CSV table of C-alpha atoms (C1' of nucleotides) in Angstrom, one decimal:
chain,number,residue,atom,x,y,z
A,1,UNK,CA,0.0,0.0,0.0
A,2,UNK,CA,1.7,3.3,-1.0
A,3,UNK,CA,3.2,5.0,1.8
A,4,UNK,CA,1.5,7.8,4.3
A,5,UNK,CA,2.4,10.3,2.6
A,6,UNK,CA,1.0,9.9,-0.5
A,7,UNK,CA,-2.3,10.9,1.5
A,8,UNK,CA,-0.6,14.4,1.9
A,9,UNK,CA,-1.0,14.9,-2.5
A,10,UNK,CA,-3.8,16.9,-3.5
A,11,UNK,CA,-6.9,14.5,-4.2
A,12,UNK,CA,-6.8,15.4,-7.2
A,13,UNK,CA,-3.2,14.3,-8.3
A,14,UNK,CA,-4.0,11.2,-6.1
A,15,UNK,CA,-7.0,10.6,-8.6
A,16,UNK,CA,-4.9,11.4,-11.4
A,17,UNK,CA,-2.4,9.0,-10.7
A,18,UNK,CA,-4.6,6.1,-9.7
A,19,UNK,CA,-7.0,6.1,-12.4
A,20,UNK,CA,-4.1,6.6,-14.8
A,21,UNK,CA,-2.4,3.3,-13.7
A,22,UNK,CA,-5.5,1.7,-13.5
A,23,UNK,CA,-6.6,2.3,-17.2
A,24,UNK,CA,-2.9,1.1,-18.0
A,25,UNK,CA,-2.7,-1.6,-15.9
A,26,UNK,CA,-6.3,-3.0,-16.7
A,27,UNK,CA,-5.1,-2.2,-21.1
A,28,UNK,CA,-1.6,-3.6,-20.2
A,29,UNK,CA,-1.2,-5.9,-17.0
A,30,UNK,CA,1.1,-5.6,-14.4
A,31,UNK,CA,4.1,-6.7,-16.1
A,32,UNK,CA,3.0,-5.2,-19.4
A,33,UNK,CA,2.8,-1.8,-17.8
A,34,UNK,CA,5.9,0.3,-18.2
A,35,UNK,CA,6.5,2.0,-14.8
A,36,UNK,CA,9.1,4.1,-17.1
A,37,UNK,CA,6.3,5.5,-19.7
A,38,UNK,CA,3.6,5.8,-16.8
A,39,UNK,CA,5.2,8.4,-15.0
A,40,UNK,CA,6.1,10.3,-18.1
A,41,UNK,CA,2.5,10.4,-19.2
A,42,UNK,CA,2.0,11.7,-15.7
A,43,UNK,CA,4.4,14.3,-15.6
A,44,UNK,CA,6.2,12.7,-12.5
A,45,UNK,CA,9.9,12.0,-12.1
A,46,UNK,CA,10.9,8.7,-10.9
A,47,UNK,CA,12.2,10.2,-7.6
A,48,UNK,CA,9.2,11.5,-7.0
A,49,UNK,CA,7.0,8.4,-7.5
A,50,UNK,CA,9.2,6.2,-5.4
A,51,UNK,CA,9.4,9.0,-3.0
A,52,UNK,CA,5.2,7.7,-2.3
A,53,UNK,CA,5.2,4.1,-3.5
A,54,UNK,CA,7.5,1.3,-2.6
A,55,UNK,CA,7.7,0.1,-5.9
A,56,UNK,CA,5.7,-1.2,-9.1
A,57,UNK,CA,3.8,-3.9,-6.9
A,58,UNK,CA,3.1,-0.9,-4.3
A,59,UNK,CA,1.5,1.0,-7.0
A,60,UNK,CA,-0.6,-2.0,-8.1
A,61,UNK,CA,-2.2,-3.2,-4.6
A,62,UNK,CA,-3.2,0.5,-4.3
A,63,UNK,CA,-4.6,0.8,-7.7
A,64,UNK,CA,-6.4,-2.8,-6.6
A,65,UNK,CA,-8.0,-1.3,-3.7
A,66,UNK,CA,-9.0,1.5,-5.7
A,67,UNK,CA,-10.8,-0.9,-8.4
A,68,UNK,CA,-12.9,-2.7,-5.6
A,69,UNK,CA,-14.1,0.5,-4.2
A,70,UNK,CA,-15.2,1.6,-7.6
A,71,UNK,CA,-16.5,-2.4,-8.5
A,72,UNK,CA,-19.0,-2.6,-5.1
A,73,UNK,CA,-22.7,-1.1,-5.7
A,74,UNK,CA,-23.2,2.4,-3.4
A,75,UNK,CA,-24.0,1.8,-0.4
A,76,UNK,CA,-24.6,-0.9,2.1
A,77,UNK,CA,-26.2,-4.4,0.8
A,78,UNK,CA,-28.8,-6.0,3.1
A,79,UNK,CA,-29.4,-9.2,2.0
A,80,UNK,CA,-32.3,-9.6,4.3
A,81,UNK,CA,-33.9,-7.5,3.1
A,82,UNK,CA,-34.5,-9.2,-0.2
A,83,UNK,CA,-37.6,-11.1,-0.5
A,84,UNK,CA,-39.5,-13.6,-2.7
A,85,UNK,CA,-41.5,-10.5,-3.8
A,86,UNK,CA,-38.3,-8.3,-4.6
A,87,UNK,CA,-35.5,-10.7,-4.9
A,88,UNK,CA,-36.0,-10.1,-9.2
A,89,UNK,CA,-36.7,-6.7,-9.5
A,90,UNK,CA,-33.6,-5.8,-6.6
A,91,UNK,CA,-31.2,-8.4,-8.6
A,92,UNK,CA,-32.1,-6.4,-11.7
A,93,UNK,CA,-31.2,-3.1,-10.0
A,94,UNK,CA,-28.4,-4.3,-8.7
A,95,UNK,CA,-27.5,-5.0,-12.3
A,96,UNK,CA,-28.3,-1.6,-14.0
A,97,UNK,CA,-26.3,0.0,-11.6
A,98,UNK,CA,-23.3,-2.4,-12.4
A,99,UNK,CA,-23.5,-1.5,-15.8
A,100,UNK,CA,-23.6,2.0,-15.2
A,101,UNK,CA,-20.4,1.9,-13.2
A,102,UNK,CA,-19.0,-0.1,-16.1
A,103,UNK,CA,-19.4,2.7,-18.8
A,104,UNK,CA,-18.3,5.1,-16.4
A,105,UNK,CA,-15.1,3.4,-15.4
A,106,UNK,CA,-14.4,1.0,-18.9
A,107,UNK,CA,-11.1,-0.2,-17.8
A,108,UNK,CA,-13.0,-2.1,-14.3
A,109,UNK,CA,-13.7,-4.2,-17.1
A,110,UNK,CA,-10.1,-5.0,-18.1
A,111,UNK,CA,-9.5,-5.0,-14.4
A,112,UNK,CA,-11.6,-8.1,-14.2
A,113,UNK,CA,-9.9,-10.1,-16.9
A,114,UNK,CA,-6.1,-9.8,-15.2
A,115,UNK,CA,-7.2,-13.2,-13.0
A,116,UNK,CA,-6.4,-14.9,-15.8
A,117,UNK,CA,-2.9,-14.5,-16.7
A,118,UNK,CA,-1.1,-13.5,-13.3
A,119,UNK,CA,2.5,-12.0,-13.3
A,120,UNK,CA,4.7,-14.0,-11.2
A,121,UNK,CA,5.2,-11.6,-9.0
A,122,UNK,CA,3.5,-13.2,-5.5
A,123,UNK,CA,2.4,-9.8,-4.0
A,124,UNK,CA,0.4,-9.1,-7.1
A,125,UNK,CA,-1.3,-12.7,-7.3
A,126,UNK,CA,-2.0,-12.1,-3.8
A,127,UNK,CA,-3.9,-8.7,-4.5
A,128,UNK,CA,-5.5,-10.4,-7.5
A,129,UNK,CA,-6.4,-13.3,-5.5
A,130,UNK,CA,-8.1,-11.4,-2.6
A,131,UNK,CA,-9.8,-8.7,-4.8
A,132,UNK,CA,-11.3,-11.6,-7.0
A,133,UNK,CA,-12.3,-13.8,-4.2
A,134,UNK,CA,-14.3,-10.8,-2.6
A,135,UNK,CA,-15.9,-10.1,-5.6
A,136,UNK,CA,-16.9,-13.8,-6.2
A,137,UNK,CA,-18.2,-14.0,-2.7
A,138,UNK,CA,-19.9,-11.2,-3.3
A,139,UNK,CA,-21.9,-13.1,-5.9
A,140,UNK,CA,-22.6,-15.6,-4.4
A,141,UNK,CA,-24.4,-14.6,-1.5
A,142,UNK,CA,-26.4,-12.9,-3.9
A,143,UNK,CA,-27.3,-16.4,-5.8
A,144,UNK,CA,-27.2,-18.4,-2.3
A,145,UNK,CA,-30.2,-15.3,-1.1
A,146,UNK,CA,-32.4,-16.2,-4.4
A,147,UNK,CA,-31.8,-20.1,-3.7
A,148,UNK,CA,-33.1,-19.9,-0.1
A,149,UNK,CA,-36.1,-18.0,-1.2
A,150,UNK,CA,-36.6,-20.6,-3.7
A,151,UNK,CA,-36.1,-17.7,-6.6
A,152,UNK,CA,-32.7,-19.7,-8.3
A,153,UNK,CA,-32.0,-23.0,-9.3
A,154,UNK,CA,-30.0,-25.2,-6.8
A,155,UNK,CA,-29.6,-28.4,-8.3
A,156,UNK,CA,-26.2,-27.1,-10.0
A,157,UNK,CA,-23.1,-26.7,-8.3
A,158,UNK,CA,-23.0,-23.0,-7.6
A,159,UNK,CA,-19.5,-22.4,-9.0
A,160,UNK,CA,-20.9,-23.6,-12.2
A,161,UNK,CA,-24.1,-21.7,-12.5
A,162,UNK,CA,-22.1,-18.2,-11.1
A,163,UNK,CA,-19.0,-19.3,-13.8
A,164,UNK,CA,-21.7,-18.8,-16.5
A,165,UNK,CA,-24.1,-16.0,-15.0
A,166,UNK,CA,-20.3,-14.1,-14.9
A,167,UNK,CA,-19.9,-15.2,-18.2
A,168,UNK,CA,-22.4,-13.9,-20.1
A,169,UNK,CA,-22.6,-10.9,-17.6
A,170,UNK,CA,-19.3,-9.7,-18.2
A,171,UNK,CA,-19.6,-9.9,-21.8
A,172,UNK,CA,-23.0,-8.4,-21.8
A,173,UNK,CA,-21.4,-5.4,-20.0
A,174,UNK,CA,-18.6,-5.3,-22.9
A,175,UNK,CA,-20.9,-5.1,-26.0
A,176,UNK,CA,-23.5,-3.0,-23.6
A,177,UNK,CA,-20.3,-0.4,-23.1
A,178,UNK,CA,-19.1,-0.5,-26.5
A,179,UNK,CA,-22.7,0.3,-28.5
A,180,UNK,CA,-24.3,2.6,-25.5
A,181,UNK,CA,-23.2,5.5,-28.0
A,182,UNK,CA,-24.5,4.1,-31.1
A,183,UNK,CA,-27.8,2.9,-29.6
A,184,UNK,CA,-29.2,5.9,-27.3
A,185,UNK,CA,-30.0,5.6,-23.3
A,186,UNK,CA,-34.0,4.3,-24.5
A,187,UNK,CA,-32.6,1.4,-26.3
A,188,UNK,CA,-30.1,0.4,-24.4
A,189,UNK,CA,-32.7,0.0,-21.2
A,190,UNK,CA,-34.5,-1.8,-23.6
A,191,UNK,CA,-32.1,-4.4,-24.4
A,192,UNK,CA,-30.9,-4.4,-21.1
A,193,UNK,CA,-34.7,-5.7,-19.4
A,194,UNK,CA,-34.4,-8.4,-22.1
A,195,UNK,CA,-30.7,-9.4,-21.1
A,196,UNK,CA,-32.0,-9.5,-17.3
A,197,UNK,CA,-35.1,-11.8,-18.6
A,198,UNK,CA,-32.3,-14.0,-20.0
A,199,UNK,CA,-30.1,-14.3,-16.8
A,200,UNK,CA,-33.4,-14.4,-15.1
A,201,UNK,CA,-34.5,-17.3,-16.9
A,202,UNK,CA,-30.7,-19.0,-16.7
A,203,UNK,CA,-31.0,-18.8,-12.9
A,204,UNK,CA,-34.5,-20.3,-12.2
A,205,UNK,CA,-35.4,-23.5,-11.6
A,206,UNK,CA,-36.0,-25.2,-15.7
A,207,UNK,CA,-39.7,-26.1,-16.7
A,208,UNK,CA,-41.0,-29.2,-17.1
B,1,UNK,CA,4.8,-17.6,-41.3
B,2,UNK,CA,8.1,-19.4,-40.4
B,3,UNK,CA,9.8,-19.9,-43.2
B,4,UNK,CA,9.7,-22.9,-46.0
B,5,UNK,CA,12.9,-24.8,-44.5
B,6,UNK,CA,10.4,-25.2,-41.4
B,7,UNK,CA,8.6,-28.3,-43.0
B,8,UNK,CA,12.0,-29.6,-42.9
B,9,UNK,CA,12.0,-30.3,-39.4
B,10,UNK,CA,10.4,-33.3,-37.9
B,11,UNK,CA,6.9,-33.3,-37.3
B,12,UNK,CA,7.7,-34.0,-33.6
B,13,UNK,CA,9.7,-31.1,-33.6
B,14,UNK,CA,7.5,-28.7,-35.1
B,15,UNK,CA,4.7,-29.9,-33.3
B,16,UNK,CA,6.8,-29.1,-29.9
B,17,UNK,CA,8.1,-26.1,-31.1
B,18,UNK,CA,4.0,-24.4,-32.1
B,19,UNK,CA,3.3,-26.2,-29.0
B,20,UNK,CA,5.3,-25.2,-26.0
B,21,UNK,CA,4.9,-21.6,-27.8
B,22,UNK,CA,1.1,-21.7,-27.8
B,23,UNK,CA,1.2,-22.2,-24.1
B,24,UNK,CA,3.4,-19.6,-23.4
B,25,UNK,CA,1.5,-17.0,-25.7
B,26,UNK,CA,-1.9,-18.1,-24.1
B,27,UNK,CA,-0.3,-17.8,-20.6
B,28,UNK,CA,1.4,-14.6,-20.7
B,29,UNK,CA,0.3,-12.9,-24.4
B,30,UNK,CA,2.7,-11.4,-26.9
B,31,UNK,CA,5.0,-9.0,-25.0
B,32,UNK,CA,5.1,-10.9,-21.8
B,33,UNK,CA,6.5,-14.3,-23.6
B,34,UNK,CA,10.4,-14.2,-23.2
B,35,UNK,CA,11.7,-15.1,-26.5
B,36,UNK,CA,15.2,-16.2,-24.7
B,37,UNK,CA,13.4,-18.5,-22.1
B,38,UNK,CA,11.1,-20.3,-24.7
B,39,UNK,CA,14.2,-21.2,-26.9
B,40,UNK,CA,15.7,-22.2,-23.7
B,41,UNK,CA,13.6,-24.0,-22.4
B,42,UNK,CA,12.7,-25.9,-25.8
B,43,UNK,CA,16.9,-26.2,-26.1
B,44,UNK,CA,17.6,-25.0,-29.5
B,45,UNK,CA,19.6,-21.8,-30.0
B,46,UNK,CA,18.9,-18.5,-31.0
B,47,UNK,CA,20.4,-18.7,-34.4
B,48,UNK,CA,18.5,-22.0,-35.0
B,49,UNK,CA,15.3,-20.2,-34.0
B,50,UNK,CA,15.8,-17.2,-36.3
B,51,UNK,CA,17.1,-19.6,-39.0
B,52,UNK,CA,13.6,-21.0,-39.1
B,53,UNK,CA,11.6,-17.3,-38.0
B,54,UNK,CA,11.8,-14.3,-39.2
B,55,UNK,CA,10.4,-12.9,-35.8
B,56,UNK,CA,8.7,-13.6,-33.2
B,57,UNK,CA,6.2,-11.9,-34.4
B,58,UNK,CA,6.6,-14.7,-37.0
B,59,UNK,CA,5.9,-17.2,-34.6
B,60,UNK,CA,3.3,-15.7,-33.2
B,61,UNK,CA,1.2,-16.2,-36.8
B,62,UNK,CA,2.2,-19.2,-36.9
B,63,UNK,CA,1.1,-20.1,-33.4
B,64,UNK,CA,-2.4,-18.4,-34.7
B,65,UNK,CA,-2.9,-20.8,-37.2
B,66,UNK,CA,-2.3,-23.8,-35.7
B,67,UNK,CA,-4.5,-22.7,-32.6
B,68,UNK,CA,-7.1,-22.2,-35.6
B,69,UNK,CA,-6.6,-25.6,-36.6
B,70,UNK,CA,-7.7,-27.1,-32.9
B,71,UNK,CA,-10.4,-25.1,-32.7
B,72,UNK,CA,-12.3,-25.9,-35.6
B,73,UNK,CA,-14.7,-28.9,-35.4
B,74,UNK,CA,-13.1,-31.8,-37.2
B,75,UNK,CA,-14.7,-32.5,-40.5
B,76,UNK,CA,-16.9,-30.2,-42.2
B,77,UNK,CA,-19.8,-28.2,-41.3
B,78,UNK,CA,-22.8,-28.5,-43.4
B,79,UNK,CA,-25.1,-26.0,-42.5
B,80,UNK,CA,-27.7,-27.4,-44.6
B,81,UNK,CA,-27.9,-30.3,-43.0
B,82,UNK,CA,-29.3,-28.5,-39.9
B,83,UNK,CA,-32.9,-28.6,-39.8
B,84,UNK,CA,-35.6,-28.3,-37.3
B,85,UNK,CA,-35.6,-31.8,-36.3
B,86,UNK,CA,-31.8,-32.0,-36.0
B,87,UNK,CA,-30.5,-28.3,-34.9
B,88,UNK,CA,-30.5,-28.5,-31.1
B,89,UNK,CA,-29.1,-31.7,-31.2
B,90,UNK,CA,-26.6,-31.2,-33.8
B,91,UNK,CA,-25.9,-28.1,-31.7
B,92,UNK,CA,-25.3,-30.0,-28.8
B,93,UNK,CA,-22.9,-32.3,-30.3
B,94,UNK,CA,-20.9,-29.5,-31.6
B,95,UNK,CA,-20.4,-27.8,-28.2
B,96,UNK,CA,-19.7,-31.2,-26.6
B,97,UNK,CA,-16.8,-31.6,-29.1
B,98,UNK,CA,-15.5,-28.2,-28.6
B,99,UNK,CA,-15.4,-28.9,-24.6
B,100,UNK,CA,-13.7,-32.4,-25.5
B,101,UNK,CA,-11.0,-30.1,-27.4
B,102,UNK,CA,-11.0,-27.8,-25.1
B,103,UNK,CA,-10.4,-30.4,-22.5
B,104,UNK,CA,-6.9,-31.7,-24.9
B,105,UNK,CA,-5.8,-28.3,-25.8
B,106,UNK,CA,-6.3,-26.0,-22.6
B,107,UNK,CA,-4.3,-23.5,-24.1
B,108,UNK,CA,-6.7,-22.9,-26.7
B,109,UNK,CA,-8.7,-20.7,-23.9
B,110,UNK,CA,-6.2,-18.9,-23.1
B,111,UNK,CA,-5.5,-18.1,-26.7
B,112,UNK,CA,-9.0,-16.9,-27.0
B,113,UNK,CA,-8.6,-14.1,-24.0
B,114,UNK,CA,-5.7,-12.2,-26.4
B,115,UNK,CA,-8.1,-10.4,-28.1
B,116,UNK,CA,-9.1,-8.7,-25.3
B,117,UNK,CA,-5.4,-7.2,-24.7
B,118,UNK,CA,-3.9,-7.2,-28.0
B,119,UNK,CA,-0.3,-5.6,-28.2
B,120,UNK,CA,1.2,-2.7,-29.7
B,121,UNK,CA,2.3,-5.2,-32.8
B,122,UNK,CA,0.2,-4.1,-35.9
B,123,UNK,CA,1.2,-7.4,-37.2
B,124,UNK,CA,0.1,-9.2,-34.1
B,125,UNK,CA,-3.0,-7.2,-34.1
B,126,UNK,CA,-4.1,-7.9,-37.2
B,127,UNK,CA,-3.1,-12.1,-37.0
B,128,UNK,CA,-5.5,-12.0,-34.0
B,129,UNK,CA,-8.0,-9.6,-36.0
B,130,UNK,CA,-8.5,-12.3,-38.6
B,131,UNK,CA,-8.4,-15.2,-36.3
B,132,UNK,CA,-11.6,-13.9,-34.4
B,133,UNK,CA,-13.4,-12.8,-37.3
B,134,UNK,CA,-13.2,-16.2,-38.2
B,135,UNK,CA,-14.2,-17.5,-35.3
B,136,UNK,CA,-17.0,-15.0,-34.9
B,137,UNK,CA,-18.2,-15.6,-38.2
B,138,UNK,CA,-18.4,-19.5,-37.6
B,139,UNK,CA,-20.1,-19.0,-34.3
B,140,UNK,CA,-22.6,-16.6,-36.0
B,141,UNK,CA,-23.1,-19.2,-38.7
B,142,UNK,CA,-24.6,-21.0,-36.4
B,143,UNK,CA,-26.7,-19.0,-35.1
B,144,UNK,CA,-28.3,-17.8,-38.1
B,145,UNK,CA,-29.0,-21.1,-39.2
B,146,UNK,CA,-30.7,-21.4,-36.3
B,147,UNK,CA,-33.1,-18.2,-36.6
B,148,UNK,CA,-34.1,-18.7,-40.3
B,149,UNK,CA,-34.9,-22.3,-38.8
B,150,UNK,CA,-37.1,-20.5,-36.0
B,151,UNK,CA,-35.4,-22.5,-33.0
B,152,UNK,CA,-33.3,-19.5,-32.3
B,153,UNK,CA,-35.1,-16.2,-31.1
B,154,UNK,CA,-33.8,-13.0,-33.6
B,155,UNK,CA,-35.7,-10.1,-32.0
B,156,UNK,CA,-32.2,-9.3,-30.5
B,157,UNK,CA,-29.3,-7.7,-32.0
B,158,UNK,CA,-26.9,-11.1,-32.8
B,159,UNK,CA,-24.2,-9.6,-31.7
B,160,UNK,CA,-25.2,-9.6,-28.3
B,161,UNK,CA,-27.0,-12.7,-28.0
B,162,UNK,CA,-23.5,-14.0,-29.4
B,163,UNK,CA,-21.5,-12.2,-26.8
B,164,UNK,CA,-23.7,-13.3,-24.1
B,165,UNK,CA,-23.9,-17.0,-25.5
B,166,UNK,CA,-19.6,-17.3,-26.0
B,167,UNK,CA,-19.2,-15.5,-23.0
B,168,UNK,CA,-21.3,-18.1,-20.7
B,169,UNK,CA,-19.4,-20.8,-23.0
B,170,UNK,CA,-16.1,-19.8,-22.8
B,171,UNK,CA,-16.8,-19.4,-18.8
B,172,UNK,CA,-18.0,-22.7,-18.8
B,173,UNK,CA,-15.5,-24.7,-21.0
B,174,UNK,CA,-13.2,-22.9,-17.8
B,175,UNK,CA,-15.2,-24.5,-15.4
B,176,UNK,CA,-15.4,-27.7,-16.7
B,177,UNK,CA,-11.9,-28.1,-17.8
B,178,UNK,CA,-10.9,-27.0,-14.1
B,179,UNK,CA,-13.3,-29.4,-12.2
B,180,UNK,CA,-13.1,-32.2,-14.7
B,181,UNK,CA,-10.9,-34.2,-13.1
B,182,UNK,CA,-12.4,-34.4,-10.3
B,183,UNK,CA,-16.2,-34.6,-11.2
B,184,UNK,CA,-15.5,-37.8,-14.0
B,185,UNK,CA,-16.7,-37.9,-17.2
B,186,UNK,CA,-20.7,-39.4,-16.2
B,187,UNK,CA,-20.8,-36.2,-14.2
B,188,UNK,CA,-19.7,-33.9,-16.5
B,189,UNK,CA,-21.7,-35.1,-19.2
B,190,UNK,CA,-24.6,-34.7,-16.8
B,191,UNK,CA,-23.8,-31.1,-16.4
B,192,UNK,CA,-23.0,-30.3,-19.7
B,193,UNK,CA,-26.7,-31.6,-20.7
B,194,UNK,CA,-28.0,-29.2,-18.2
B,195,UNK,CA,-25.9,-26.2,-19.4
B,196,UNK,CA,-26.7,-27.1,-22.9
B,197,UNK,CA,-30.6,-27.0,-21.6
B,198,UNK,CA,-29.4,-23.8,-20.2
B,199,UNK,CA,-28.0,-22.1,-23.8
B,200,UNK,CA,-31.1,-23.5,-25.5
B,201,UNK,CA,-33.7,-21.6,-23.2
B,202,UNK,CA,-31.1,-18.2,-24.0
B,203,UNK,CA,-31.1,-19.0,-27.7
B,204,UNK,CA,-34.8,-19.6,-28.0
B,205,UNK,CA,-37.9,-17.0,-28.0
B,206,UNK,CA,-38.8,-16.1,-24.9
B,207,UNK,CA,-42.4,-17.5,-23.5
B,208,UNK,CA,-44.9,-15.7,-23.2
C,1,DG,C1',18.2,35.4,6.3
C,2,DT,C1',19.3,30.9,8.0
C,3,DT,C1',18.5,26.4,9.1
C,4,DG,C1',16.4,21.9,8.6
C,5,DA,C1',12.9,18.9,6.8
C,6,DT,C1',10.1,17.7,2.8
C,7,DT,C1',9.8,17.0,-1.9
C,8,DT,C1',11.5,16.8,-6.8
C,9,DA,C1',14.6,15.8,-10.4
C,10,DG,C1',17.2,12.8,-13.4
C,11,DA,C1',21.7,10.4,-14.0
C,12,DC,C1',22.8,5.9,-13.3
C,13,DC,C1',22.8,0.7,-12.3
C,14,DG,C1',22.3,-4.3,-13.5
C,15,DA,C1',19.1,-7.3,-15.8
C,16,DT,C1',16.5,-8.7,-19.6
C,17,DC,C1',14.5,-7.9,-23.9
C,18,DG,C1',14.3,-9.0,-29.3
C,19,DG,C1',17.4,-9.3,-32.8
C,20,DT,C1',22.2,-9.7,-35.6
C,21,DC,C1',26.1,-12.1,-37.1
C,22,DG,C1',30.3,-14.6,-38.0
C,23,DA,C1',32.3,-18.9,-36.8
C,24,DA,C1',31.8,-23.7,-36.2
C,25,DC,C1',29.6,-28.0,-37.3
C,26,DC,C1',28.1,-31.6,-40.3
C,27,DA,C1',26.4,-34.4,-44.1
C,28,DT,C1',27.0,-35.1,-48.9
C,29,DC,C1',29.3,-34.8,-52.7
C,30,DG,C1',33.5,-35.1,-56.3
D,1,DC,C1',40.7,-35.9,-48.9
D,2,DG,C1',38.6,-31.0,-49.7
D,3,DA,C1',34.8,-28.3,-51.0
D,4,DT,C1',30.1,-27.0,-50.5
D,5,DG,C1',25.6,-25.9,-48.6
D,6,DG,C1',22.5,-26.5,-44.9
D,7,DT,C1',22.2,-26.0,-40.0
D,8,DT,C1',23.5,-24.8,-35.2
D,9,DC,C1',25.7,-22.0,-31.9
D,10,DG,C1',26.3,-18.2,-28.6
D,11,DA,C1',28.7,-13.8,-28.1
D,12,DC,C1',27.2,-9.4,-28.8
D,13,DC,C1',24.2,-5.1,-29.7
D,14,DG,C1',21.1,-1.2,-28.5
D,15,DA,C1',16.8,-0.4,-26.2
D,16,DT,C1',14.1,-0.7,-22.3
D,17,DC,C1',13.0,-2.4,-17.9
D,18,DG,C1',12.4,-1.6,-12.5
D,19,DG,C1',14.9,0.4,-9.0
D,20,DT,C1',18.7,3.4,-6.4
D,21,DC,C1',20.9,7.4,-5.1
D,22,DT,C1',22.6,12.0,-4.6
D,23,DA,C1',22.0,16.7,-5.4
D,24,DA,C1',19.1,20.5,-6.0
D,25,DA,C1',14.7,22.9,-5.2
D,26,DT,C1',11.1,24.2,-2.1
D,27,DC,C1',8.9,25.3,2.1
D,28,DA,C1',8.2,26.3,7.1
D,29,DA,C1',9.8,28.1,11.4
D,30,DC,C1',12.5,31.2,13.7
DNA sequence: GTTGATTTAGACCGATCGGTCGAACCATCG
DNA sequence: CGATGGTTCGACCGATCGGTCTAAATCAAC
């Protein structure tokens, strides 16, 4: 985690910095991310960047904790309080605001996909690791909350049904992000409703 | 692509060669494989290497093609064939192939998350380019087949029931490859009968 | 203005990268 | 045997990497 006295920067230049390595590290990975071009791009010497981070991995865990912050929904999540009444339309809000936070913030996106090729590097896997399993966990309460209402399917092992319902999510968030432009705010709620009905009907128990 | 004297080489040695490479590339991409540790670790030299490469860039192509290769269903595809009767089923088969490839070759999903963080390399760019058109084209193949058959729902934009049916597939083929081992092949057959259920009820017209 | 602590700047280091190149090796000829 | 053409080898190159370190700039307190 970067060192005390990076909290002394203006928030601004924190935010600067941050968002700027995330959008690299997320386009570039950790080891594909030159510490050398980042700071140029940022206007930084090198004395002064090591002057608040330990090193590359130092930069990354904070940029990590940075991406989780963004990743979580606002605000607290009561699970109790979803129902068999609400447990669909709450899942589905959950989602629209998801997908809002991924146009805002594209590179969370790219963030998401650096699981799958870890650096070496053990501190990073580590951050990776935790960041990933919160998020995962995350999910699956959510899922586990619809099975005990009797909402979702539970004759699957979970890991599978979540592997897929991350699946499709994730890409649904990519082609969502990369035609909200081209489509207009009307359509893209449009599509989106249908999308949920999908997941909706991929996580309920099967007819028949 | 490596250059003619490369058929020279034993098949064996070819095959180990695309191989080991294709492994490496799926793990850590383009920029992140070490050109000196792959020739190292597959013990030829680096004159011998450039004698039969231009570049690694080179390589890489050559890596793409073969990768093709494994993807692709063996045999031809006739499209035709598919009819009402036969079109979930032949579907079916298709994917259950695909998994059993995917089972052999696990590199081959790695290979497929390169498009998402191509490199600089306007050559490397544009072998991947082509290799996912072609993939994307065969996948959407399919899919139209399906639609002028009226199994497959079209009031959708393909392109994002694609995304969301390759993203829950690819997911899967993950999951399955991960836990196969230790599920057996009765219990993953089991499962992939109820995914498969799962990708027909997101590929068909919704009830109602 | 002087002192001392904080912050910035960039020259420099060893390691590794992809790529070059000339020498050596080796099989097949006459 | 020597010559020849295909093949292998590894020392070497410039560029870039992450990281170190010292000196200068800046600021606060008196």
């Amino acid at each position: 985690m970067a060192r005390p006295r990076f909290r002394n920067l203006d928030k601004d230049t924190r935010n600067q910095i941050l968002e700027t390595a995330a959008v690299e590290f997320a386009a570039r990975g950790f080891d594909g991310t030159s510490l050398n071009r980042l700071i140029e791009g940022l206007g930084i010497s090198k004395g002064s960047f090591y002057y608040y981070f330990d090193d590359k991995a130092d930069l990354f865990s904070t940029v990590v904790d940075h991406a989780w912050a963004v990743f979580l929904p606002e605000g607290e999540l009561d699970l109790a309080a979803f129902d068999g009444e609400n447990y669909w339309p709450a899942l589905q809000e959950l989602m629209r605001q998801a997908r809002a936070r991924a146009r805002a913030n594209p590179w969370v996106a790219g963030f998401t996909r650096l699981i799958y090729n870890p650096p070496d590097n053990p501190d990073i896997r580590e951050a990776l690791d935790v960041l990933f399993a919160k998020a995962r966990e995350f999910q699956a309460e959510l899922i586990r909350r619809g099975q005990e209402l009797g909402a979702v399917r539970d004759d699957l092992p979970i890991e599978l049904l979540q592997s897929l319902l991350v699946g499709a999510d994730e890409a649904g968030d990519r082609w969502f992000v990369d035609n909200w432009e081209r489509l207009g705010d009307d359509e893209v709620e449009r599509l989106f409703e249908e999308v949920f009905a999908i997941f909706r009907r991929m996580m309920e128990p099967p007819p028949g």
